Amino acid sequence: MFKTKRFLLLTVMALMSVMILAACGSGSDNKNASSGEKGGDNVLERIKERDKIVFGVKYDTSLFGLKNPTTGEVEGFDIDVAKALAKEILGDETKIEFKEVTSKTRIPLLNKGDIDAIIATMTVTEERKKEVDFTDIYFNAGQSLLVKKGSPVQGLDDLNKDTTVLAVKGSTSTDNIRSLAPDAPVLEFENYAEAFTALKAGKGEALTTDDSILAGMAASDSNYELVGEKFTEEPYGIAVKKGEKELLDALNNGLETLKSSGEFDEIYNSWFEGILK
Ligand code: GLU
């Protein structure tokens, strides 16, 4: 009698642990841009199954990804390239969803599966290649400085311990400025809108990031200008989760098609003609 009870107890315990293990297994796999979604061995397959691609984009960066407060739509070069790629991959540019990322949050959100790809002014670097895979380069920027017109800061050489530089967390710009102007204090912000507001409020002498992003700020307020030469190379790529070769190939093929059809240049000119030299 006692033995039978013990046998039953052990059997129940064994069964319970099998059930717990099974539940854990199904919860940790298959995490992707639409939570709870099933199926698909890779991200491209899941994109095709759900018939929608989820891009992480900037919401605060003029010319690349900026939320229009009147319409609620996000607009910019990255947005239009993303839509054109959705058309290449899914046959319709509206089969797309945008989620906001910042320089700091974009890689964690990608690796968590909240987004399928990042198209957000993101420089391809060796460091980042350890965490994500990048498509071919689709835009070439370079780091520069934005100052109030008439500022004594006219280039990298004018930065010293008395000139505070404003930058954004998680960007290459922050690391670069620390090594190129090591004496200058750096104040870091969550995003570019906050950094520009801080420059306008006099919280620093210069704002540093890619010339392409600074050009958007200068275009929005004529009291500010870019100064000096660009002092780094910032080639932009679209990032996908490491090992997602099928999605990477689809995006690269899409970029290639857009370039050879002339559509890529059309999108480029619609945003940068007269703004970038
Ligand atoms: N392109 C630079 C970077 O990837 C600066 C722009 C940004 O912060 O997104 O870090």
Coordinates of N, CA and C and ligand atoms in Angstrom, one line a residue, residues 58 103 106 120-123 128 168 170-173 192 209-210 213 234 236, ligand 1:
K58 N 13.5 55.5 -36.6 CA 13.5 56.7 -35.7 C 12.2 57.4 -35.9
S103 N 18.8 55.2 -30.8 CA 20.1 54.6 -31.0 C 20.5 53.5 -30.0
R106 N 17.7 50.2 -30.3 CA 17.4 49.4 -31.5 C 18.0 48.0 -31.5
A120 N 17.4 52.8 -39.4 CA 17.4 53.9 -38.5 C 18.8 54.6 -38.4
T121 N 19.2 55.2 -39.5 CA 20.5 56.0 -39.5 C 21.6 55.2 -38.8
M122 N 21.7 53.9 -39.1 CA 22.6 53.1 -38.3 C 23.9 52.7 -39.0
T123 N 25.0 53.2 -38.4 CA 26.3 52.9 -39.0 C 26.7 51.5 -38.8
R128 N 29.3 46.4 -33.9 CA 27.9 46.1 -34.0 C 27.7 44.8 -34.8
V168 N 24.0 61.6 -28.5 CA 22.9 60.7 -28.1 C 23.4 59.4 -27.7
G170 N 24.2 55.6 -27.1 CA 24.2 54.4 -28.0 C 24.6 54.7 -29.4
S171 N 25.0 56.0 -29.7 CA 25.4 56.3 -31.1 C 26.9 56.2 -31.2
T172 N 27.4 56.0 -32.4 CA 28.8 56.0 -32.7 C 29.4 57.4 -32.4
S173 N 28.6 58.4 -32.6 CA 29.0 59.8 -32.4 C 29.6 60.0 -31.0
Y192 N 17.6 62.5 -30.7 CA 18.1 63.7 -31.3 C 17.2 64.9 -31.1
T209 N 26.7 64.6 -34.4 CA 26.3 63.3 -34.9 C 26.5 63.4 -36.4
D210 N 25.8 62.5 -37.2 CA 26.1 62.5 -38.6 C 25.7 63.8 -39.3
I213 N 22.1 64.0 -40.4 CA 21.0 64.3 -39.3 C 21.1 65.8 -38.9
E234 N 30.5 57.2 -41.8 CA 29.3 56.6 -41.1 C 28.4 55.9 -42.2
Y236 N 25.6 53.7 -43.6 CA 24.4 53.1 -43.0 C 24.0 51.8 -43.7
Ligands
GLU1 N1 25.0 56.8 -37.5 C1 25.4 56.9 -36.2 C2 25.0 55.7 -35.4 O1 24.7 54.7 -35.9 C3 24.7 58.1 -35.5 C4 23.2 58.2 -35.8 C5 22.4 57.4 -34.8 O2 22.6 57.6 -33.6 O3 21.5 56.6 -35.2 O4 25.2 55.6 -34.2

